[in-house]
mmCIF file of C-alpha atoms in Angstrom:
data_model
loop_
_atom_site.group_PDB
_atom_site.id
_atom_site.type_symbol
_atom_site.label_atom_id
_atom_site.label_comp_id
_atom_site.label_asym_id
_atom_site.label_seq_id
_atom_site.Cartn_x
_atom_site.Cartn_y
_atom_site.Cartn_z
ATOM 1 C CA MET A 924 25.323 19.854 10.104
ATOM 2 C CA ASP A 925 23.002 20.795 7.413
ATOM 3 C CA SER A 926 22.237 17.268 6.762
ATOM 4 C CA ALA A 927 21.670 14.779 9.475
ATOM 5 C CA GLU A 928 23.082 11.414 11.421
ATOM 6 C CA PRO A 929 20.788 9.384 9.098
ATOM 7 C CA GLN A 930 18.182 8.068 12.534
ATOM 8 C CA ALA A 931 15.981 4.458 11.059
ATOM 9 C CA GLU A 932 12.239 5.389 12.270
ATOM 10 C CA LYS A 933 11.149 4.990 15.722
ATOM 11 C CA GLY A 934 10.357 1.828 16.844
ATOM 12 C CA SER A 935 12.744 0.153 13.830
ATOM 13 C CA GLY A 936 16.361 -1.245 13.097
ATOM 14 C CA ASP A 937 19.213 0.600 12.569
ATOM 15 C CA LEU A 938 20.164 1.257 8.781
ATOM 16 C CA PRO A 939 22.310 -1.407 8.013
ATOM 17 C CA LEU A 940 25.593 1.326 7.277
ATOM 18 C CA HIS A 941 24.751 3.552 10.243
ATOM 19 C CA GLY A 942 27.746 5.005 11.482
ATOM 20 C CA VAL A 943 30.229 4.623 8.904
ATOM 21 C CA THR A 944 31.503 7.670 6.677
ATOM 22 C CA VAL A 945 32.349 7.291 2.864
ATOM 23 C CA VAL A 946 33.597 10.329 1.248
ATOM 24 C CA SER A 947 33.886 10.256 -2.519
ATOM 25 C CA LEU A 948 36.163 11.839 -5.334
ATOM 26 C CA GLU A 949 33.559 11.528 -7.904
ATOM 27 C CA GLN A 950 31.408 12.224 -11.297
ATOM 28 C CA ALA A 951 29.598 11.314 -13.551
ATOM 29 C CA VAL A 952 27.670 7.584 -12.547
ATOM 30 C CA ALA A 953 29.965 4.962 -11.683
ATOM 31 C CA ALA A 954 31.076 6.301 -8.232
ATOM 32 C CA PRO A 955 27.882 8.112 -7.292
ATOM 33 C CA MET A 956 26.041 4.750 -8.224
ATOM 34 C CA ALA A 957 27.969 2.938 -5.478
ATOM 35 C CA SER A 958 28.255 5.650 -2.661
ATOM 36 C CA ARG A 959 24.303 6.707 -3.746
ATOM 37 C CA HIS A 960 23.854 2.859 -2.507
ATOM 38 C CA LEU A 961 25.889 3.560 0.526
ATOM 39 C CA ALA A 962 23.648 6.149 1.910
ATOM 40 C CA ASP A 963 20.740 4.159 0.973
ATOM 41 C CA PHE A 964 22.048 1.858 3.341
ATOM 42 C CA GLY A 965 22.757 4.522 5.975
ATOM 43 C CA ALA A 966 25.935 5.903 5.249
ATOM 44 C CA ARG A 967 27.036 9.337 6.322
ATOM 45 C CA VAL A 968 28.362 10.338 2.517
ATOM 46 C CA ILE A 969 30.317 13.446 1.834
ATOM 47 C CA LYS A 970 30.523 14.404 -2.192
ATOM 48 C CA VAL A 971 34.100 16.098 -2.848
ATOM 49 C CA GLU A 972 33.175 18.062 -6.315
ATOM 50 C CA ARG A 973 34.510 20.902 -8.115
ATOM 51 C CA VAL A 974 34.221 24.897 -7.444
ATOM 52 C CA GLY A 975 32.499 25.938 -9.699
ATOM 53 C CA GLU A 976 31.088 23.392 -12.088
ATOM 54 C CA GLY A 977 31.021 20.095 -9.510
ATOM 55 C CA ASP A 978 29.951 17.174 -10.503
ATOM 56 C CA PHE A 979 29.900 17.816 -14.186
ATOM 57 C CA ALA A 980 26.521 14.911 -13.921
ATOM 58 C CA ARG A 981 25.135 17.977 -13.029
ATOM 59 C CA ASN A 982 24.933 19.867 -16.093
ATOM 60 C CA TYR A 983 23.504 16.632 -17.877
ATOM 61 C CA ASP A 984 20.334 18.074 -18.696
ATOM 62 C CA ALA A 985 17.857 20.551 -16.870
ATOM 63 C CA ALA A 986 15.148 18.202 -17.066
ATOM 64 C CA VAL A 987 13.945 17.844 -12.983
ATOM 65 C CA HIS A 988 12.790 21.291 -11.700
ATOM 66 C CA GLY A 989 15.930 23.472 -14.166
ATOM 67 C CA LEU A 990 18.224 20.151 -12.718
ATOM 68 C CA ALA A 991 19.839 17.296 -14.455
ATOM 69 C CA SER A 992 18.202 14.078 -13.655
ATOM 70 C CA HIS A 993 21.126 11.401 -13.370
ATOM 71 C CA PHE A 994 22.014 13.761 -11.064
ATOM 72 C CA VAL A 995 19.054 13.722 -8.696
ATOM 73 C CA TRP A 996 18.352 9.489 -9.375
ATOM 74 C CA LEU A 997 22.988 9.403 -8.006
ATOM 75 C CA ASN A 998 23.257 11.955 -5.530
ATOM 76 C CA ARG A 999 20.361 12.106 -2.710
ATOM 77 C CA GLY A 1000 20.720 11.569 1.006
ATOM 78 C CA LYS A 1001 24.357 13.158 0.420
ATOM 79 C CA GLU A 1002 26.192 15.718 1.291
ATOM 80 C CA SER A 1003 28.499 18.586 -0.770
ATOM 81 C CA ILE A 1004 31.451 20.049 -0.223
ATOM 82 C CA ALA A 1005 33.027 21.902 -3.560
ATOM 83 C CA LEU A 1006 37.178 21.950 -3.305
ATOM 84 C CA ASP A 1007 40.281 23.161 -5.489
ATOM 85 C CA LEU A 1008 42.152 20.235 -4.935
ATOM 86 C CA LYS A 1009 45.083 22.484 -7.191
ATOM 87 C CA ASP A 1010 45.450 24.505 -3.917
ATOM 88 C CA GLU A 1011 46.737 23.016 -1.636
ATOM 89 C CA ARG A 1012 44.829 23.878 1.595
ATOM 90 C CA GLY A 1013 42.465 22.421 -0.409
ATOM 91 C CA LEU A 1014 43.718 19.314 -0.728
ATOM 92 C CA GLU A 1015 44.773 19.183 2.550
ATOM 93 C CA VAL A 1016 40.926 19.652 3.693
ATOM 94 C CA LEU A 1017 40.440 16.675 1.465
ATOM 95 C CA ARG A 1018 43.494 14.523 3.786
ATOM 96 C CA GLN A 1019 41.305 15.991 6.801
ATOM 97 C CA LEU A 1020 38.130 13.884 5.923
ATOM 98 C CA ILE A 1021 39.213 11.015 4.436
ATOM 99 C CA ALA A 1022 41.341 10.428 7.584
ATOM 100 C CA ARG A 1023 38.040 10.138 9.970
ATOM 101 C CA ALA A 1024 36.176 8.508 7.309
ATOM 102 C CA ASP A 1025 35.711 4.345 6.938
ATOM 103 C CA VAL A 1026 35.759 4.350 2.902
ATOM 104 C CA PHE A 1027 37.519 6.543 0.081
ATOM 105 C CA ILE A 1028 35.678 5.897 -3.742
ATOM 106 C CA GLN A 1029 37.220 7.747 -6.685
ATOM 107 C CA ASN A 1030 36.764 8.013 -10.647
ATOM 108 C CA LEU A 1031 39.169 10.248 -11.807
ATOM 109 C CA ALA A 1032 40.835 10.202 -14.641
ATOM 110 C CA PRO A 1033 43.779 7.811 -15.062
ATOM 111 C CA GLY A 1034 46.573 8.322 -12.644
ATOM 112 C CA ALA A 1035 44.211 11.372 -11.213
ATOM 113 C CA ALA A 1036 44.004 10.304 -7.723
ATOM 114 C CA GLN A 1037 47.799 9.140 -7.609
ATOM 115 C CA ARG A 1038 49.205 12.500 -9.053
ATOM 116 C CA LEU A 1039 47.607 14.289 -6.327
ATOM 117 C CA GLY A 1040 48.491 12.285 -3.634
ATOM 118 C CA LEU A 1041 45.684 10.115 -2.751
ATOM 119 C CA GLY A 1042 46.604 6.421 -4.002
ATOM 120 C CA ALA A 1043 45.930 4.109 -2.342
ATOM 121 C CA ASP A 1044 49.687 2.412 -0.974
ATOM 122 C CA GLU A 1045 49.514 6.509 0.370
ATOM 123 C CA LEU A 1046 46.413 6.558 2.133
ATOM 124 C CA ARG A 1047 47.115 2.984 3.657
ATOM 125 C CA ARG A 1048 49.400 3.637 4.454
ATOM 126 C CA ASP A 1049 48.396 6.460 6.927
ATOM 127 C CA HIS A 1050 45.746 4.995 7.611
ATOM 128 C CA PRO A 1051 45.299 0.772 7.633
ATOM 129 C CA GLY A 1052 42.130 0.428 8.362
ATOM 130 C CA LEU A 1053 40.246 2.578 5.453
ATOM 131 C CA ILE A 1054 38.724 0.767 2.390
ATOM 132 C CA VAL A 1055 40.367 2.343 -0.676
ATOM 133 C CA VAL A 1056 38.377 2.113 -4.102
ATOM 134 C CA ASN A 1057 38.646 2.853 -7.410
ATOM 135 C CA ILE A 1058 36.922 2.405 -10.083
ATOM 136 C CA SER A 1059 38.470 3.274 -13.594
ATOM 137 C CA GLY A 1060 37.478 2.364 -17.585
ATOM 138 C CA TYR A 1061 39.732 -0.297 -18.264
ATOM 139 C CA GLY A 1062 41.717 -0.758 -14.359
ATOM 140 C CA THR A 1063 45.534 -0.002 -13.511
ATOM 141 C CA ASP A 1064 47.256 -1.633 -16.309
ATOM 142 C CA GLY A 1065 47.344 -3.794 -20.135
ATOM 143 C CA PRO A 1066 46.927 -1.113 -23.336
ATOM 144 C CA HIS A 1067 43.996 0.185 -22.644
ATOM 145 C CA ARG A 1068 44.876 2.161 -18.838
ATOM 146 C CA ASP A 1069 44.948 5.041 -20.213
ATOM 147 C CA ARG A 1070 41.896 5.094 -22.120
ATOM 148 C CA LYS A 1071 38.887 7.814 -21.202
ATOM 149 C CA ALA A 1072 35.776 5.064 -20.928
ATOM 150 C CA TYR A 1073 32.341 6.225 -21.178
ATOM 151 C CA ASP A 1074 29.554 4.069 -20.617
ATOM 152 C CA MET A 1075 28.609 3.432 -24.692
ATOM 153 C CA LEU A 1076 32.891 2.661 -24.971
ATOM 154 C CA ILE A 1077 32.836 0.561 -23.120
ATOM 155 C CA GLN A 1078 29.898 -1.072 -23.807
ATOM 156 C CA ALA A 1079 31.149 -1.447 -27.463
ATOM 157 C CA GLU A 1080 35.229 -2.614 -26.389
ATOM 158 C CA THR A 1081 33.243 -5.246 -24.860
ATOM 159 C CA GLY A 1082 31.172 -6.525 -27.334
ATOM 160 C CA LEU A 1083 27.517 -5.804 -25.903
ATOM 161 C CA CYS A 1084 26.697 -3.921 -28.457
ATOM 162 C CA SER A 1085 27.316 -6.898 -31.027
ATOM 163 C CA ILE A 1086 24.830 -9.366 -28.938
ATOM 164 C CA THR A 1087 22.454 -5.997 -28.542
ATOM 165 C CA GLY A 1088 19.828 -4.445 -31.093
ATOM 166 C CA THR A 1089 18.152 -6.163 -33.958
ATOM 167 C CA PRO A 1090 19.716 -8.428 -36.259
ATOM 168 C CA GLU A 1091 20.066 -5.093 -39.328
ATOM 169 C CA THR A 1092 21.813 -2.908 -36.139
ATOM 170 C CA ALA A 1093 23.777 -2.759 -32.872
ATOM 171 C CA THR A 1094 22.691 -0.651 -30.574
ATOM 172 C CA LYS A 1095 24.045 0.108 -26.949
ATOM 173 C CA THR A 1096 21.541 -1.185 -23.968
ATOM 174 C CA GLY A 1097 18.789 2.153 -23.557
ATOM 175 C CA VAL A 1098 20.738 2.235 -19.440
ATOM 176 C CA PRO A 1099 24.478 2.970 -18.477
ATOM 177 C CA SER A 1100 25.131 -0.598 -18.382
ATOM 178 C CA ALA A 1101 28.446 0.058 -18.118
ATOM 179 C CA ASP A 1102 28.566 2.424 -15.614
ATOM 180 C CA ILE A 1103 25.468 1.206 -13.200
ATOM 181 C CA ALA A 1104 27.554 -2.097 -13.207
ATOM 182 C CA SER A 1105 30.752 -1.570 -11.630
ATOM 183 C CA GLY A 1106 29.176 1.107 -9.378
ATOM 184 C CA LEU A 1107 26.743 -2.136 -8.082
ATOM 185 C CA TYR A 1108 30.211 -3.864 -7.986
ATOM 186 C CA ALA A 1109 31.604 -0.999 -5.897
ATOM 187 C CA MET A 1110 29.148 -1.212 -3.259
ATOM 188 C CA SER A 1111 28.598 -4.925 -2.629
ATOM 189 C CA SER A 1112 32.589 -4.532 -2.319
ATOM 190 C CA VAL A 1113 32.845 -1.783 0.287
ATOM 191 C CA GLN A 1114 30.088 -4.144 2.491
ATOM 192 C CA ALA A 1115 31.971 -7.437 1.485
ATOM 193 C CA ALA A 1116 35.101 -5.204 2.932
ATOM 194 C CA LEU A 1117 32.807 -3.573 5.747
ATOM 195 C CA PHE A 1118 32.615 -6.762 7.090
ATOM 196 C CA ARG A 1119 35.539 -8.700 7.013
ATOM 197 C CA ARG A 1120 37.040 -4.624 8.832
ATOM 198 C CA GLU A 1121 34.701 -5.677 11.674
ATOM 199 C CA ARG A 1122 36.607 -9.456 11.986
ATOM 200 C CA THR A 1123 40.445 -8.659 11.318
ATOM 201 C CA GLY A 1124 40.436 -4.732 11.457
ATOM 202 C CA ALA A 1125 42.109 -4.578 8.103
ATOM 203 C CA GLY A 1126 40.903 -2.063 5.401
ATOM 204 C CA ALA A 1127 40.748 -2.959 1.319
ATOM 205 C CA THR A 1128 42.607 -1.726 -1.772
ATOM 206 C CA ILE A 1129 39.450 -2.673 -4.217
ATOM 207 C CA GLU A 1130 39.626 -2.342 -8.307
ATOM 208 C CA ILE A 1131 36.972 -2.067 -10.119
ATOM 209 C CA SER A 1132 37.112 -1.276 -13.789
ATOM 210 C CA MET A 1133 33.237 -0.898 -16.085
ATOM 211 C CA PHE A 1134 35.613 -3.431 -19.128
ATOM 212 C CA ASP A 1135 36.003 -5.854 -16.139
ATOM 213 C CA SER A 1136 31.932 -5.354 -15.099
ATOM 214 C CA THR A 1137 30.857 -5.662 -18.148
ATOM 215 C CA VAL A 1138 32.148 -8.796 -19.344
ATOM 216 C CA GLU A 1139 30.872 -10.306 -16.159
ATOM 217 C CA TRP A 1140 27.762 -9.560 -17.371
ATOM 218 C CA LEU A 1141 28.114 -11.135 -20.671
ATOM 219 C CA GLY A 1142 29.308 -14.528 -19.300
ATOM 220 C CA HIS A 1143 27.263 -17.005 -20.838
ATOM 221 C CA SER A 1144 28.383 -14.811 -24.882
ATOM 222 C CA MET A 1145 31.852 -15.673 -24.033
ATOM 223 C CA TYR A 1146 31.017 -19.248 -23.319
ATOM 224 C CA MET A 1147 28.985 -20.014 -26.455
ATOM 225 C CA GLN A 1148 31.724 -18.625 -27.769
ATOM 226 C CA MET A 1149 34.213 -20.610 -26.629
ATOM 227 C CA TYR A 1150 32.840 -23.682 -26.628
ATOM 228 C CA GLN A 1151 30.818 -23.634 -29.581
ATOM 229 C CA ASP A 1152 31.913 -21.520 -31.553
ATOM 230 C CA LYS A 1153 29.274 -19.286 -32.075
ATOM 231 C CA GLN A 1154 28.353 -15.760 -31.787
ATOM 232 C CA VAL A 1155 25.020 -14.745 -30.314
ATOM 233 C CA GLN A 1156 22.855 -13.060 -31.980
ATOM 234 C CA ARG A 1157 21.252 -10.377 -32.012
ATOM 235 C CA MET A 1158 17.427 -10.923 -31.046
ATOM 236 C CA GLY A 1159 16.167 -7.817 -30.637
ATOM 237 C CA LEU A 1160 13.217 -8.882 -27.986
ATOM 238 C CA SER A 1161 14.034 -12.157 -29.082
ATOM 239 C CA HIS A 1162 16.558 -14.745 -27.611
ATOM 240 C CA ALA A 1163 18.838 -17.104 -29.038
ATOM 241 C CA SER A 1164 18.366 -19.589 -27.171
ATOM 242 C CA ILE A 1165 14.845 -20.067 -26.383
ATOM 243 C CA ALA A 1166 11.905 -20.395 -28.376
ATOM 244 C CA PRO A 1167 9.161 -18.862 -28.368
ATOM 245 C CA TYR A 1168 10.690 -15.679 -26.838
ATOM 246 C CA ASP A 1169 9.714 -12.367 -28.621
ATOM 247 C CA ALA A 1170 6.657 -9.650 -28.347
ATOM 248 C CA TYR A 1171 3.788 -11.382 -30.536
ATOM 249 C CA PRO A 1172 0.783 -9.280 -32.076
ATOM 250 C CA THR A 1173 -2.238 -8.922 -30.241
ATOM 251 C CA GLU A 1174 -6.192 -7.193 -31.672
ATOM 252 C CA ASP A 1175 -5.053 -3.353 -30.136
ATOM 253 C CA GLY A 1176 -1.121 -3.932 -30.005
ATOM 254 C CA GLN A 1177 1.261 -6.434 -28.310
ATOM 255 C CA ILE A 1178 2.425 -8.968 -25.755
ATOM 256 C CA LEU A 1179 6.288 -10.808 -25.044
ATOM 257 C CA ILE A 1180 5.636 -14.205 -24.098
ATOM 258 C CA GLY A 1181 8.946 -16.080 -22.934
ATOM 259 C CA VAL A 1182 8.195 -19.995 -22.889
ATOM 260 C CA GLN A 1183 11.546 -20.800 -21.218
ATOM 261 C CA ASN A 1184 10.212 -24.902 -20.694
ATOM 262 C CA ASP A 1185 8.472 -27.894 -22.639
ATOM 263 C CA ARG A 1186 5.996 -27.576 -19.630
ATOM 264 C CA GLY A 1187 4.961 -23.626 -20.028
ATOM 265 C CA TRP A 1188 4.836 -24.392 -23.990
ATOM 266 C CA ARG A 1189 1.886 -27.185 -23.435
ATOM 267 C CA ALA A 1190 0.404 -24.990 -21.102
ATOM 268 C CA LEU A 1191 -0.058 -21.716 -23.646
ATOM 269 C CA VAL A 1192 -0.842 -23.974 -27.121
ATOM 270 C CA THR A 1193 -3.546 -26.168 -24.872
ATOM 271 C CA ASP A 1194 -4.884 -24.067 -22.236
ATOM 272 C CA VAL A 1195 -4.158 -20.601 -23.252
ATOM 273 C CA PHE A 1196 -4.712 -21.056 -27.396
ATOM 274 C CA GLY A 1197 -7.022 -24.190 -27.448
ATOM 275 C CA CYS A 1198 -4.749 -26.049 -30.121
ATOM 276 C CA PRO A 1199 -3.578 -29.646 -27.896
ATOM 277 C CA GLU A 1200 -1.923 -30.656 -32.391
ATOM 278 C CA LEU A 1201 0.828 -27.495 -31.732
ATOM 279 C CA ALA A 1202 2.036 -29.608 -28.295
ATOM 280 C CA ASP A 1203 2.450 -32.674 -30.515
ATOM 281 C CA ASP A 1204 3.887 -31.105 -33.288
ATOM 282 C CA GLU A 1205 7.625 -32.629 -33.879
ATOM 283 C CA ARG A 1206 9.052 -29.718 -34.414
ATOM 284 C CA PHE A 1207 7.734 -27.678 -31.559
ATOM 285 C CA ALA A 1208 8.353 -30.754 -28.865
ATOM 286 C CA THR A 1209 10.600 -29.411 -27.453
ATOM 287 C CA ASN A 1210 12.680 -26.156 -26.860
ATOM 288 C CA ILE A 1211 15.721 -27.231 -28.986
ATOM 289 C CA GLU A 1212 13.576 -28.037 -31.974
ATOM 290 C CA ARG A 1213 11.305 -24.398 -31.374
ATOM 291 C CA VAL A 1214 14.960 -22.351 -31.761
ATOM 292 C CA ARG A 1215 15.517 -24.950 -34.472
ATOM 293 C CA HIS A 1216 12.152 -24.121 -36.135
ATOM 294 C CA ARG A 1217 11.675 -20.203 -34.532
ATOM 295 C CA ALA A 1218 9.951 -19.090 -37.546
ATOM 296 C CA GLN A 1219 7.504 -21.327 -37.487
ATOM 297 C CA VAL A 1220 7.133 -21.363 -34.037
ATOM 298 C CA ASP A 1221 6.947 -17.484 -34.001
ATOM 299 C CA ALA A 1222 4.277 -17.700 -36.988
ATOM 300 C CA ALA A 1223 2.336 -20.486 -35.241
ATOM 301 C CA VAL A 1224 1.789 -18.558 -32.000
ATOM 302 C CA ALA A 1225 1.655 -14.639 -33.598
ATOM 303 C CA ALA A 1226 -1.939 -16.472 -35.490
ATOM 304 C CA GLN A 1227 -3.265 -17.301 -32.455
ATOM 305 C CA THR A 1228 -2.262 -13.586 -30.471
ATOM 306 C CA ARG A 1229 -3.684 -11.956 -33.064
ATOM 307 C CA ARG A 1230 -7.495 -13.437 -31.437
ATOM 308 C CA PHE A 1231 -7.118 -11.633 -28.412
ATOM 309 C CA GLY A 1232 -6.513 -7.587 -27.260
ATOM 310 C CA THR A 1233 -4.091 -7.634 -25.670
ATOM 311 C CA ALA A 1234 -5.365 -7.246 -21.598
ATOM 312 C CA GLU A 1235 -7.672 -9.966 -21.927
ATOM 313 C CA LEU A 1236 -4.332 -12.119 -23.092
ATOM 314 C CA ASP A 1237 -2.050 -10.340 -20.429
ATOM 315 C CA GLU A 1238 -4.657 -12.444 -18.116
ATOM 316 C CA LEU A 1239 -5.133 -15.547 -19.507
ATOM 317 C CA LEU A 1240 -1.115 -16.009 -19.378
ATOM 318 C CA ALA A 1241 -1.059 -14.618 -16.077
ATOM 319 C CA ALA A 1242 -3.857 -17.430 -15.071
ATOM 320 C CA ALA A 1243 -1.923 -20.754 -16.765
ATOM 321 C CA GLY A 1244 1.286 -19.361 -15.652
ATOM 322 C CA ILE A 1245 2.750 -18.292 -19.083
ATOM 323 C CA PRO A 1246 6.153 -16.062 -18.206
ATOM 324 C CA ALA A 1247 4.567 -12.986 -20.708
ATOM 325 C CA ALA A 1248 4.582 -8.938 -20.055
ATOM 326 C CA GLN A 1249 3.255 -6.112 -22.095
ATOM 327 C CA LEU A 1250 5.251 -3.747 -23.763
ATOM 328 C CA ASN A 1251 4.974 -0.723 -21.337
ATOM 329 C CA ASP A 1252 6.989 3.021 -21.972
ATOM 330 C CA MET A 1253 8.455 5.436 -19.366
ATOM 331 C CA LYS A 1254 4.604 6.723 -19.334
ATOM 332 C CA SER A 1255 3.198 3.542 -18.164
ATOM 333 C CA LEU A 1256 6.026 2.377 -16.153
ATOM 334 C CA ILE A 1257 5.298 5.520 -13.126
ATOM 335 C CA ALA A 1258 1.626 4.687 -13.482
ATOM 336 C CA HIS A 1259 2.909 1.099 -12.900
ATOM 337 C CA PRO A 1260 -0.124 -0.575 -10.212
ATOM 338 C CA GLN A 1261 2.450 -2.389 -9.245
ATOM 339 C CA LEU A 1262 4.729 0.499 -7.664
ATOM 340 C CA SER A 1263 1.834 2.294 -6.739
ATOM 341 C CA ALA A 1264 0.128 -0.869 -4.803
ATOM 342 C CA ARG A 1265 2.869 -1.379 -2.818
ATOM 343 C CA ASP A 1266 3.066 1.702 -2.044
ATOM 344 C CA ARG A 1267 7.459 2.697 -3.814
ATOM 345 C CA TRP A 1268 6.860 6.519 -4.232
ATOM 346 C CA ARG A 1269 8.378 8.847 -2.031
ATOM 347 C CA GLU A 1270 9.338 12.841 -1.600
ATOM 348 C CA VAL A 1271 12.972 13.601 -1.601
ATOM 349 C CA ASP A 1272 13.752 17.416 -1.041
ATOM 350 C CA THR A 1273 15.969 19.167 -3.723
ATOM 351 C CA GLU A 1274 17.571 22.855 -3.993
ATOM 352 C CA ALA A 1275 14.270 23.366 -7.104
ATOM 353 C CA GLY A 1276 11.852 21.957 -4.421
ATOM 354 C CA PRO A 1277 10.444 18.254 -4.065
ATOM 355 C CA ILE A 1278 10.280 15.373 -6.149
ATOM 356 C CA ARG A 1279 9.182 12.219 -7.210
ATOM 357 C CA ALA A 1280 11.786 9.290 -6.531
ATOM 358 C CA VAL A 1281 11.301 5.518 -5.983
ATOM 359 C CA LEU A 1282 12.353 3.746 -2.639
ATOM 360 C CA PRO A 1283 15.812 1.851 -3.797
ATOM 361 C CA PRO A 1284 15.498 -2.040 -4.689
ATOM 362 C CA MET A 1285 16.424 -3.120 -1.061
ATOM 363 C CA THR A 1286 13.521 -4.030 0.968
ATOM 364 C CA PHE A 1287 14.845 -4.207 4.967
ATOM 365 C CA GLU A 1288 11.154 -5.456 6.718
ATOM 366 C CA ASP A 1289 12.372 -3.538 10.688
ATOM 367 C CA VAL A 1290 14.012 -0.144 8.614
ATOM 368 C CA GLN A 1291 12.786 1.321 5.344
ATOM 369 C CA MET A 1292 16.287 2.792 3.035
ATOM 370 C CA ARG A 1293 17.283 6.348 3.867
ATOM 371 C CA MET A 1294 15.757 9.227 1.374
ATOM 372 C CA ASP A 1295 17.679 11.977 1.945
ATOM 373 C CA PRO A 1296 17.440 15.090 0.327
ATOM 374 C CA VAL A 1297 19.966 16.024 -3.119
ATOM 375 C CA PRO A 1298 22.887 18.601 -2.052
ATOM 376 C CA ALA A 1299 23.398 21.691 -3.812
ATOM 377 C CA LEU A 1300 26.575 22.347 -5.093
ATOM 378 C CA GLY A 1301 28.488 22.869 -2.159
ATOM 379 C CA GLN A 1302 25.886 23.183 0.171
ATOM 380 C CA GLN A 1303 27.624 21.816 3.230
ATOM 381 C CA THR A 1304 30.736 23.446 2.463
ATOM 382 C CA ASP A 1305 30.864 25.906 6.059
ATOM 383 C CA ALA A 1306 29.192 22.476 8.109
ATOM 384 C CA VAL A 1307 31.602 20.134 7.445
ATOM 385 C CA LEU A 1308 34.641 22.698 7.037
ATOM 386 C CA ALA A 1309 33.396 23.385 11.244
ATOM 387 C CA GLU A 1310 33.229 20.634 12.194
ATOM 388 C CA LEU A 1311 36.844 19.913 11.240
ATOM 389 C CA GLY A 1312 38.199 22.937 12.518
ATOM 390 C CA ARG A 1313 38.315 25.383 10.736
ATOM 391 C CA THR A 1314 36.648 28.562 12.104
ATOM 392 C CA ALA A 1315 34.404 31.114 10.666
ATOM 393 C CA GLU A 1316 37.417 33.304 9.212
ATOM 394 C CA GLN A 1317 39.481 31.271 7.953
ATOM 395 C CA ILE A 1318 36.086 29.713 6.301
ATOM 396 C CA ALA A 1319 35.558 32.963 4.524
ATOM 397 C CA ARG A 1320 39.055 33.133 3.630
ATOM 398 C CA LEU A 1321 38.851 29.998 1.744
ATOM 399 C CA ARG A 1322 35.870 31.168 0.414
ATOM 400 C CA ALA A 1323 37.355 34.431 -0.968
ATOM 401 C CA ASP A 1324 40.399 32.599 -2.717
ATOM 402 C CA GLY A 1325 37.520 30.578 -4.295
ATOM 403 C CA VAL A 1326 39.339 26.975 -2.356
ATOM 404 C CA VAL A 1327 35.779 26.147 -1.681
ATOM 405 C CA GLN A 1328 32.345 26.786 -2.509
#
């Protein structure tokens, strides 16, 4: 095989999902997010792509040595096989792969998997221990079932955009939150299903919708509406229920401060600002009162933060235990001392050469997460076909006929 079975570092424990095989008929962000993390954990992930185009995320941009930034982010550690599923021979290859797999993930358009004969009921009738994960925009029923569902559309439809942005302008989040949420729920569901299968032998059919996943993240805002008849307002960097909580000016820029309890407020104004009278002001004594008098609180805090340089104030706030942060951009993130001090950077191979990547956030004491190469389109096609018993002549014929790439 072009991509070796994942191995733990010598002298360490096994990767948690070593020995698990995942076949993923995937595109864009949601399913690739789920399968990449399963690969991080040590699963063998066989990514099934279209002949010619591949996962359309390969063509979003050419920012990483000519490769797409979304694709290199979400697809390292996988094997790529390119199949024409409109040809019965290509479909038969996929069926064979699924028959040997522990997990099958798909996020095709609504109904597409069923039309290919890859519905969960059909697959699990033949393979009862199989874990099938169907990721969709809105789920398998309801009035929006057949609608197209990109991340921005789901953020708008769920109301996430209504609470994101400034008072004047609703926005979507700067990362594809609906996609990421559904991908992570898919990953955790697979892990739970694998654990259950170890105990019972039973597989699972799992449905993950981007809509449901994003709604789950909106619990606070929904409860405010249901039980207070209150739409949470867009606050920019501020917070509807906490004050002070915003960006405040400094001598040379700005800093974020978020005080979540009354002890923190007293420490801020007494220990950092040297203004104990602000701690005893009845308008500011409790968080409820501070939220009620937000404008006055923000003005009082800003009057004090202007006395300091950003770096100086950041250190003073940290020493006093006050939650604060500098407002970094992506360049600052890449240079962030926290990443370098904790040795989070690694090198990952791609068809265009090595690139930098950050270790996954799941840190096990005894084993490092797997960070294998990002596959070229169809890079493992021949090896996987040979593993399934196809001869060199049969593979050549399939390629000549455009069934594989």
